[in-house]
GROMACS .gro file of C-alpha atoms in nm:
model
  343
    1UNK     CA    1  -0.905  -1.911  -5.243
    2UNK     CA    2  -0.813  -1.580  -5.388
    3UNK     CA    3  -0.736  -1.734  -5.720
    4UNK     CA    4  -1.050  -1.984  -5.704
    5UNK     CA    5  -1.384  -1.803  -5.843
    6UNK     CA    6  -1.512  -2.116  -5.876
    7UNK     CA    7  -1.482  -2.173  -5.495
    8UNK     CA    8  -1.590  -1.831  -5.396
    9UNK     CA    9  -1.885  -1.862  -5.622
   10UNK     CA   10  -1.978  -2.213  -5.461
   11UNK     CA   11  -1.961  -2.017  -5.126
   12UNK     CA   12  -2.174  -1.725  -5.209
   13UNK     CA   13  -2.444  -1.969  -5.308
   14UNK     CA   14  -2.429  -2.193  -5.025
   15UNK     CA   15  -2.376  -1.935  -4.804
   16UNK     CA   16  -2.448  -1.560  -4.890
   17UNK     CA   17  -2.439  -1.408  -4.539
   18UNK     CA   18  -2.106  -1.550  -4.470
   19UNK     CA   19  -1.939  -1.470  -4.800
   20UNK     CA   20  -2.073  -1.090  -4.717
   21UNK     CA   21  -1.943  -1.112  -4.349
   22UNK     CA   22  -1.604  -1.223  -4.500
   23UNK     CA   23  -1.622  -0.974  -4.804
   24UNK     CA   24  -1.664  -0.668  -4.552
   25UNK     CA   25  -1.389  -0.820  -4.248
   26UNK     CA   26  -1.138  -0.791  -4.499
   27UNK     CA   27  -1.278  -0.444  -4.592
   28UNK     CA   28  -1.261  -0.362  -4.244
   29UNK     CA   29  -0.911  -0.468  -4.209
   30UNK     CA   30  -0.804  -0.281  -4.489
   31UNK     CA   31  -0.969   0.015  -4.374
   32UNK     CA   32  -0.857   0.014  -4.005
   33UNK     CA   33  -0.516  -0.031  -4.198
   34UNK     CA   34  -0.575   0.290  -4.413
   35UNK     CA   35  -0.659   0.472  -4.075
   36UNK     CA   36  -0.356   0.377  -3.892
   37UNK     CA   37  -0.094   0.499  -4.142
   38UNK     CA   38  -0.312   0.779  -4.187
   39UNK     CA   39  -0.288   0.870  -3.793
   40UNK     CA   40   0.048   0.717  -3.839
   41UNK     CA   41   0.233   0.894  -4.129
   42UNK     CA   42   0.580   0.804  -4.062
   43UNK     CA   43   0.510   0.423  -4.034
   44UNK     CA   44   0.331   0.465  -4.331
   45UNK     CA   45   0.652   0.611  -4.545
   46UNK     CA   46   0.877   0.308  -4.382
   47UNK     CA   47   0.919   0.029  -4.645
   48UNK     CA   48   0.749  -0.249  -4.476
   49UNK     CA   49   0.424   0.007  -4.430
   50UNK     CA   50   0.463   0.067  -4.808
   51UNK     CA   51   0.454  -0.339  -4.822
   52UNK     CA   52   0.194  -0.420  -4.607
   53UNK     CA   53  -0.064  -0.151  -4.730
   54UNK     CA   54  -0.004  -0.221  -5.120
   55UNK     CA   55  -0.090  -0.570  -5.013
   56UNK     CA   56  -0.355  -0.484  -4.810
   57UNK     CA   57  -0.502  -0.313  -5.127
   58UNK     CA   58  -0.446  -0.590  -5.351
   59UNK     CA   59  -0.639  -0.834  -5.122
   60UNK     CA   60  -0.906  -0.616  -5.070
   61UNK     CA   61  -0.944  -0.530  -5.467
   62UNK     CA   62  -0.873  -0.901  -5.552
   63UNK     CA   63  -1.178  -1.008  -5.280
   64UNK     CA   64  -1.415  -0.729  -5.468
   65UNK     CA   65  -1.336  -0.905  -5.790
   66UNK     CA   66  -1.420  -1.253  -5.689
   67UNK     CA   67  -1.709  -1.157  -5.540
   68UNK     CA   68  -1.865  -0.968  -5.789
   69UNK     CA   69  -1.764  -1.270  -6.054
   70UNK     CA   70  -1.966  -1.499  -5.826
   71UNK     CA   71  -2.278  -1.291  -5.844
   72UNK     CA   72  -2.227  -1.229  -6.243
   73UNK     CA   73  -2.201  -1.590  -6.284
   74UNK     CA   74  -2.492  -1.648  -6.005
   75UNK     CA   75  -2.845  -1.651  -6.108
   76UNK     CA   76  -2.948  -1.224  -6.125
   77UNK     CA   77  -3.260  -1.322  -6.006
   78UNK     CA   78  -3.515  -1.055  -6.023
   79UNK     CA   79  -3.729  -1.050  -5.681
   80UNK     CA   80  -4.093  -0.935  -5.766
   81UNK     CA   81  -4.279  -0.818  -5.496
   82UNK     CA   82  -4.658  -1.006  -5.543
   83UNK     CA   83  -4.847  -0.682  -5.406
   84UNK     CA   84  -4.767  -0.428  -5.648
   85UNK     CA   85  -4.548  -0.637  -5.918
   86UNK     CA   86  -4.235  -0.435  -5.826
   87UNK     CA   87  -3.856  -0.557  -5.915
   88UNK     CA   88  -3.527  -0.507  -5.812
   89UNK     CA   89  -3.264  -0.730  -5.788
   90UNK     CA   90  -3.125  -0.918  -5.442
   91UNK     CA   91  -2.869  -1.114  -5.604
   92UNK     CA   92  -2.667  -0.809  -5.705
   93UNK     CA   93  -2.466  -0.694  -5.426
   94UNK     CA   94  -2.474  -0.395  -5.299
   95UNK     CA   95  -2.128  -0.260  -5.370
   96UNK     CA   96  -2.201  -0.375  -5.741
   97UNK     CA   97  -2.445  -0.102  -5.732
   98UNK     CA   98  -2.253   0.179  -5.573
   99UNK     CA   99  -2.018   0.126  -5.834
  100UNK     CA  100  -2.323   0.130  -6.110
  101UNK     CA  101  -2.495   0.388  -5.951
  102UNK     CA  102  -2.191   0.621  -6.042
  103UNK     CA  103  -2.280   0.523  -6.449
  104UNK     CA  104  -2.529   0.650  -6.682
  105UNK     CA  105  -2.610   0.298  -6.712
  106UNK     CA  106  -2.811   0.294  -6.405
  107UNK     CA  107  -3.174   0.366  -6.391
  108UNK     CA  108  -3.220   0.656  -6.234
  109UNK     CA  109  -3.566   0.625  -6.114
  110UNK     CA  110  -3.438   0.329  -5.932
  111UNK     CA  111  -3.298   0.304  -5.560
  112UNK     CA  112  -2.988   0.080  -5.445
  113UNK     CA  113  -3.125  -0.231  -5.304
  114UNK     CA  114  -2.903  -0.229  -4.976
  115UNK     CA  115  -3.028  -0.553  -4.806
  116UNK     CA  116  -3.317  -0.688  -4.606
  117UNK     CA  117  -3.412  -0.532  -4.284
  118UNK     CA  118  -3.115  -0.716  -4.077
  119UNK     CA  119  -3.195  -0.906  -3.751
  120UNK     CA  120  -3.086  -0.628  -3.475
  121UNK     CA  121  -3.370  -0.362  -3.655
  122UNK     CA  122  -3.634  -0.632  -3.662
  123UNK     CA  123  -3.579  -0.675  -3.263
  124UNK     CA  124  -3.630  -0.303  -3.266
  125UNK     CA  125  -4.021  -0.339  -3.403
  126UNK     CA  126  -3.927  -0.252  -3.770
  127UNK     CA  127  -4.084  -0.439  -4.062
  128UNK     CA  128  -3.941  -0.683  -4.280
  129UNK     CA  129  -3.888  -0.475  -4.566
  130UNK     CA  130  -3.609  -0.397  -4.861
  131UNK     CA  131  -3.368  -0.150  -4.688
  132UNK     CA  132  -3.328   0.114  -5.003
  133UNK     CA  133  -3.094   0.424  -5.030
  134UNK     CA  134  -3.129   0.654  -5.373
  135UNK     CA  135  -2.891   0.730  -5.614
  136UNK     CA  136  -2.938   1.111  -5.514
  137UNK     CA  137  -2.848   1.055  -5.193
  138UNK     CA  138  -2.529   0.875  -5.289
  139UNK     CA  139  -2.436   1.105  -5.527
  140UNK     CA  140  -2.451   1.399  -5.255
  141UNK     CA  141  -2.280   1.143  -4.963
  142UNK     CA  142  -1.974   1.072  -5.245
  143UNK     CA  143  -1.969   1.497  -5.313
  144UNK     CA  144  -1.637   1.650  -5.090
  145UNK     CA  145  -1.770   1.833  -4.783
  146UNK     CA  146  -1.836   2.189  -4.803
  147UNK     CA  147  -1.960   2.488  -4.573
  148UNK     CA  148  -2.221   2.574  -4.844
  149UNK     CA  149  -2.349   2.225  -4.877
  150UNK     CA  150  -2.445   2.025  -4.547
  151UNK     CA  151  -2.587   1.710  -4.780
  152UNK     CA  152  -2.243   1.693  -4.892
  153UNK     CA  153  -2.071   1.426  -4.672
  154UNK     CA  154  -1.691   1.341  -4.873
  155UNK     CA  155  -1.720   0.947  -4.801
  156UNK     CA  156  -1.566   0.722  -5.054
  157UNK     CA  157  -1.712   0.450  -5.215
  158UNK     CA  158  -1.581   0.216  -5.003
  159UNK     CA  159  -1.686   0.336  -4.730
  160UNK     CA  160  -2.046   0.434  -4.871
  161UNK     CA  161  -2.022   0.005  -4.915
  162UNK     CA  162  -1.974  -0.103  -4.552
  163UNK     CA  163  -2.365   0.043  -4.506
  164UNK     CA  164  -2.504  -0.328  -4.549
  165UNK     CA  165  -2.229  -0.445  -4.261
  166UNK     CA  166  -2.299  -0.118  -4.071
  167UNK     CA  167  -2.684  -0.150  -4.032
  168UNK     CA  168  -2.599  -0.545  -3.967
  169UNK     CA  169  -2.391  -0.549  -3.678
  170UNK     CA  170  -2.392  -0.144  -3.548
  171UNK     CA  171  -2.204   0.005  -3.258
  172UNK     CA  172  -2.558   0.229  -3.121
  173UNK     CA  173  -2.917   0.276  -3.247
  174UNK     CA  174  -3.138   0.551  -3.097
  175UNK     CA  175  -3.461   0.714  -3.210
  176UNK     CA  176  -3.399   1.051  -3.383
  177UNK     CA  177  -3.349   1.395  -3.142
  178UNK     CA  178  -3.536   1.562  -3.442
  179UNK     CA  179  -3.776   1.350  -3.610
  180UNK     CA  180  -4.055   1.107  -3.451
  181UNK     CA  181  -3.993   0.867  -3.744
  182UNK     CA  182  -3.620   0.790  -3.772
  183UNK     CA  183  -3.396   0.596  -3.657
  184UNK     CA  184  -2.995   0.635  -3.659
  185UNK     CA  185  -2.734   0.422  -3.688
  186UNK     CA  186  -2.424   0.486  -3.538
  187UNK     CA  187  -2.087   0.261  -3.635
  188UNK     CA  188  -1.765   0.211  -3.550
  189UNK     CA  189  -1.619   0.313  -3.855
  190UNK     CA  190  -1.514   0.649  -3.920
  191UNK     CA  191  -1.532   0.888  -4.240
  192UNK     CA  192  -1.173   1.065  -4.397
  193UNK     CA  193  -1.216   1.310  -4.133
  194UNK     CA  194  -1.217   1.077  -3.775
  195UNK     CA  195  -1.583   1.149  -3.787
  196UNK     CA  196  -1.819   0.796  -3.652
  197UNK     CA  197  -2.016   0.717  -3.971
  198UNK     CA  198  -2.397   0.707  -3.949
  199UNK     CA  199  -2.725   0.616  -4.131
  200UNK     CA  200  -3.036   0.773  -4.069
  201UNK     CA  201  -3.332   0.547  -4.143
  202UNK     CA  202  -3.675   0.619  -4.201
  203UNK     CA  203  -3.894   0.388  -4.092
  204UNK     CA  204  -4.154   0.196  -4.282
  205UNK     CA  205  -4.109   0.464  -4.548
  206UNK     CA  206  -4.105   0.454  -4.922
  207UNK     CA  207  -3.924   0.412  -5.261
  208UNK     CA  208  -3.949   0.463  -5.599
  209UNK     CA  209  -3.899   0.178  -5.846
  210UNK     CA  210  -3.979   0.213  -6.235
  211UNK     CA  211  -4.220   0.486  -6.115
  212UNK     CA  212  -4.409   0.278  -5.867
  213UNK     CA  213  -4.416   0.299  -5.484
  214UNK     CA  214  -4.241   0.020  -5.285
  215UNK     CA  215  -4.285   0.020  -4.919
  216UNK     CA  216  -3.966   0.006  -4.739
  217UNK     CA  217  -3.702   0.111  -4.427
  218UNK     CA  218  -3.568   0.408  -4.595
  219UNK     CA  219  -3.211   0.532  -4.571
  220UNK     CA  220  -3.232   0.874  -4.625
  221UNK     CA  221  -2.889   1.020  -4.481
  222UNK     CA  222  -2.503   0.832  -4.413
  223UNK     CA  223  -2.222   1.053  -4.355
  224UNK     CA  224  -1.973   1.082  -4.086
  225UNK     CA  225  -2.153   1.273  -3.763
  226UNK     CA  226  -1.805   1.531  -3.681
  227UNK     CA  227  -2.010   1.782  -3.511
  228UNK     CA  228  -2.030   1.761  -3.180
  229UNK     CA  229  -2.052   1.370  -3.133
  230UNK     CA  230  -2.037   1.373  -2.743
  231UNK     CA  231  -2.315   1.618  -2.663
  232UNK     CA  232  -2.524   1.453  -2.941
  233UNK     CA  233  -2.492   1.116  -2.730
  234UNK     CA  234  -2.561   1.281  -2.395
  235UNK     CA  235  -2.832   1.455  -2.509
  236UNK     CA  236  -2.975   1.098  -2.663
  237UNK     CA  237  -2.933   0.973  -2.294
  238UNK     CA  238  -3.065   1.282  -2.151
  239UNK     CA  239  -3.413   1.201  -2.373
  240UNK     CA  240  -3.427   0.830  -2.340
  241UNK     CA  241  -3.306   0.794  -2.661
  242UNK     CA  242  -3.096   0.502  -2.655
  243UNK     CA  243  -3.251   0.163  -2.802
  244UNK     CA  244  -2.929  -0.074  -2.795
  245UNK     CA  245  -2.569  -0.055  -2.740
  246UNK     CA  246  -2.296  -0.310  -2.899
  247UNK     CA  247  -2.033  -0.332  -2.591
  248UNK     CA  248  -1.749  -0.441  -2.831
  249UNK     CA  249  -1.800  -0.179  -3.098
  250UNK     CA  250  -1.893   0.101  -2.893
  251UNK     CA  251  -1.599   0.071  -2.685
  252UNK     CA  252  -1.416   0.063  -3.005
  253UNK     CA  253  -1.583   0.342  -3.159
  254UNK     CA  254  -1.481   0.558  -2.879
  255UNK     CA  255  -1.122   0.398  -2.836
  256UNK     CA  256  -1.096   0.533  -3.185
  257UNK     CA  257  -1.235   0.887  -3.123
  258UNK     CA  258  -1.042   0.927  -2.805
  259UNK     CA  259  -1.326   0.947  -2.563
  260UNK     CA  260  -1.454   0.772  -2.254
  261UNK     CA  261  -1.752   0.576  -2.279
  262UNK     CA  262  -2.038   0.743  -2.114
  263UNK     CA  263  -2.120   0.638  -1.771
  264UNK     CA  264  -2.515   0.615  -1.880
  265UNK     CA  265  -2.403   0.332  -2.103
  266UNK     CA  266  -2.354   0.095  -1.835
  267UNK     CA  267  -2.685   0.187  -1.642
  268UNK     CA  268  -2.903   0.071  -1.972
  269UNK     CA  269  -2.720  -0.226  -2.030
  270UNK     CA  270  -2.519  -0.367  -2.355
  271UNK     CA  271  -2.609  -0.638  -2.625
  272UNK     CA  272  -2.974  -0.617  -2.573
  273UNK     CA  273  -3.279  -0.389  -2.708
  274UNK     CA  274  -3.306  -0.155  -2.429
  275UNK     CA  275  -3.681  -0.066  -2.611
  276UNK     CA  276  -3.864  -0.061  -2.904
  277UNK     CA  277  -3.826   0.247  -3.128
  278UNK     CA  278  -4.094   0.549  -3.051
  279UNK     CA  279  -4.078   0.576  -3.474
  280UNK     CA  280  -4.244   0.175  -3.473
  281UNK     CA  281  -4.529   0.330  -3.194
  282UNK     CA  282  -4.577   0.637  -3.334
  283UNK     CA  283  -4.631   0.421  -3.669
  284UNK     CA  284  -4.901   0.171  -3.495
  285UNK     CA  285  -5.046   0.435  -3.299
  286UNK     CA  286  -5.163   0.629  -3.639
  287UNK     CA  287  -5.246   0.260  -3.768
  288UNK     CA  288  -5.486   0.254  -3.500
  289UNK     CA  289  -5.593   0.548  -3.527
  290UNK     CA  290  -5.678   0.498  -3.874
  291UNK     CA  291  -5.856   0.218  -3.796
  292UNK     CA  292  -6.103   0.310  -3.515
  293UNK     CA  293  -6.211   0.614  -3.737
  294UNK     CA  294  -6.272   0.338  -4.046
  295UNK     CA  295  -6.464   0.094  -3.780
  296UNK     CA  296  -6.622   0.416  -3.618
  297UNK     CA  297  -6.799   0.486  -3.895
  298UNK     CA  298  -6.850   0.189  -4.045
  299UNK     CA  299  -7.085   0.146  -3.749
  300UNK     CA  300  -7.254   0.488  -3.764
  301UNK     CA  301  -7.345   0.393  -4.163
  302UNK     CA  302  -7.516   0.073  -4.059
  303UNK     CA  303  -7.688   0.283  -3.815
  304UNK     CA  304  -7.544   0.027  -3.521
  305UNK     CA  305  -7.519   0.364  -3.265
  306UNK     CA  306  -7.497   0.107  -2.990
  307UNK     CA  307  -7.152  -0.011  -3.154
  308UNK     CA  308  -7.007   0.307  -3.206
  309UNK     CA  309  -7.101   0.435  -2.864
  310UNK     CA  310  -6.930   0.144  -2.696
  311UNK     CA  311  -6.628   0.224  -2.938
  312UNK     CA  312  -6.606   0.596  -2.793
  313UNK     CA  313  -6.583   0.543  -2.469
  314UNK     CA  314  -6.352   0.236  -2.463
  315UNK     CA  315  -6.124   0.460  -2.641
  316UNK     CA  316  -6.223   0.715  -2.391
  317UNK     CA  317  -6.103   0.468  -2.130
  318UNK     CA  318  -6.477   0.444  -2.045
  319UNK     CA  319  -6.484   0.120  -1.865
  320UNK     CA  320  -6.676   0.159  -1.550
  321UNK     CA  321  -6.963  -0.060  -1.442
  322UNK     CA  322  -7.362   0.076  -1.515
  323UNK     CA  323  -7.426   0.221  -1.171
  324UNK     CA  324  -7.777   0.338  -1.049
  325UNK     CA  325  -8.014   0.467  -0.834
  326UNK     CA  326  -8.178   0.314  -0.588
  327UNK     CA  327  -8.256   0.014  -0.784
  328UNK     CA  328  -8.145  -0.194  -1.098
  329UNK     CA  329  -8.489  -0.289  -1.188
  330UNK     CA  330  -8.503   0.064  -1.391
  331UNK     CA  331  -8.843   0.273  -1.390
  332UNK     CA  332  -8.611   0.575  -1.260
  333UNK     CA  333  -8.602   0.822  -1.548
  334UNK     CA  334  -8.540   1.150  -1.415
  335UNK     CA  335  -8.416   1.362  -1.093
  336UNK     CA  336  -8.654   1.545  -0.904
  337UNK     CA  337  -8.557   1.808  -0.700
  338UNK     CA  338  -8.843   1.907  -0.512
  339UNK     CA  339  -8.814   1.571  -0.365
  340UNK     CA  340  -8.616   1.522  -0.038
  341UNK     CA  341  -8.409   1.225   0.052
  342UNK     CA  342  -8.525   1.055   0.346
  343UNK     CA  343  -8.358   1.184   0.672
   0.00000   0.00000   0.00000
């Protein structure tokens, strides 16, 4: 298969998902490989670790090839978006464009098209919308770490190019400890540094394509979370934080970061949405919001008072019966109070 592009091709056409699934399980391999030499150094120097990474790495480079072949000989179909006559490309993978992004051949008012919204984020309440990530951003993620520079994150390409497999098949989402509108990401891969590596997403948000807007789930951080990773996830528990929880992959991510799993874990459950994201409620709460003010006075213009009453005190929670006094056949209009009640 490694020497067939014609096969590989035939594959990504028939079936795209599984040609990425089986582009990024041999990434993974070759990167869990990378990491266990790395923690590992005198294996690594022995002649069969010599043997077995160099292979590794030619297997891994030789499946990059083939793949991107198969989409340069696939049809680059341009994917306009009806609405607002947008386009970006879908049939261009998304390592293809990490590797462009890095040339002055890209556009730069254009973000990387990182995949649709997968399957597990839909279940969470977010929309169905092109999952985009800037060149900026990359640029800063690919920059070596540095005191002066928190944006700067030291990831490699390759592992800036599991984010389509990461966001896919995740080891924990929560909501954001900071912001109302994000969601993050956690994986069980790690950066150069042991670190787990994490996107931050902003929901329903924005991006910019030849200078027009396109509505979108907005990845607007990834780099390896190495401060403080066990408080963080306590203090996610602590605020019901926690939206779903991958039993194989968290137990691997902490396996690989040498801690126990949290005991909370087990109470919310694994392989299941645990909620909905407060970032999707907090978005349809201001939707309708925005709409009650538009119908709100929409009825005051038509002069329909009746209408916009009934609208303010539903919202008001306003739903008692008419109650009155004495009688329901009306001809009470006022209190008296120099009148006595009956004794």
């Amino acid at each position: 298969m490694l020497q067939n592009t014609k096969l590989f091709e035939n594959l990504l056409n028939v079936n795209r998902s599984f040609a990425e699934r089986l582009v990024n399980a041999i990434k993974k391999i070759a990167a869990n490989l990378r990491n266990f030499f790395k923690e590992n150094p005198l294996e690594a120097k022995t002649e069969y670790g010599q043997a077995l990474l160099e292979a590794m790495n030619k297997v891994e480079n030789r499946v990059q090839e083939l793949w991107d072949e198969a989409v340069a000989q696939g049809i680059r179909a341009e994917k306009s978006e009806s609405n607002n006559n947008i386009w970006y490309s879908d049939r261009t993978s998304f390592a293809e464009q990490v590797d462009k992004a890095q040339t002055s051949s890209w556009n730069n008012r254009n973000a990387l098209f990182v995949s649709d919204t997968p399957d597990i984020l839909l279940d969470l309440g977010l929309k169905q919308l092109p999952v985009l990530y800037t060149k900026a951003h990359l640029m800063e993620a690919l920059k070596p770490k540095s005191n002066n520079n928190s944006h700067w994150h030291g990831l490699t390409s390759e592992q800036v190019k599991l984010m389509p497999e990461i966001l896919k098949s995740p080891a924990i989402i929560m909501d954001s400890l900071s912001t109302s509108d994000d969601i993050v990401v956690i994986s069980d891969y790690l950066d150069n540094d042991g670190a787990p590596i994490v996107a931050v997403i902003h929901t329903n948000g924005q991006g910019i394509y030849e200078l027009q807007t396109q509505p979108s789930n907005f990845v607007k951080s990834y780099y390896g979370k190495d401060k403080g990773f066990e408080s963080y996830i306590k203090r996610a528990l602590t605020n019901d934080k926690i939206l779903y929880i991958s039993k194989e992959k968290s137990q691997s991510l902490y396996r690989q970061i040498g801690l126990q799993l949290p005991n909370g874990f087990n109470k919310l459950g694994f392989n299941k949405i645990i909620r909905q994201s407060n970032s999707i409620v907090n978005t349809l709460s201001q939707q309708n919001s925005d709409r009650f003010d538009a119908d709100y006075l929409s009825a005051v213009e038509r002069g329909n008072m009746a209408t916009a009453q009934k609208m303010v005190d539903e919202a008001a929670g306003y739903t008692s019966p008419k109650l009155y006094h004495g009688t329901k056949n009306f001809g009470f209009t006022e209190f008296d109070l120099v009148l006595k009640t009956k004794p």
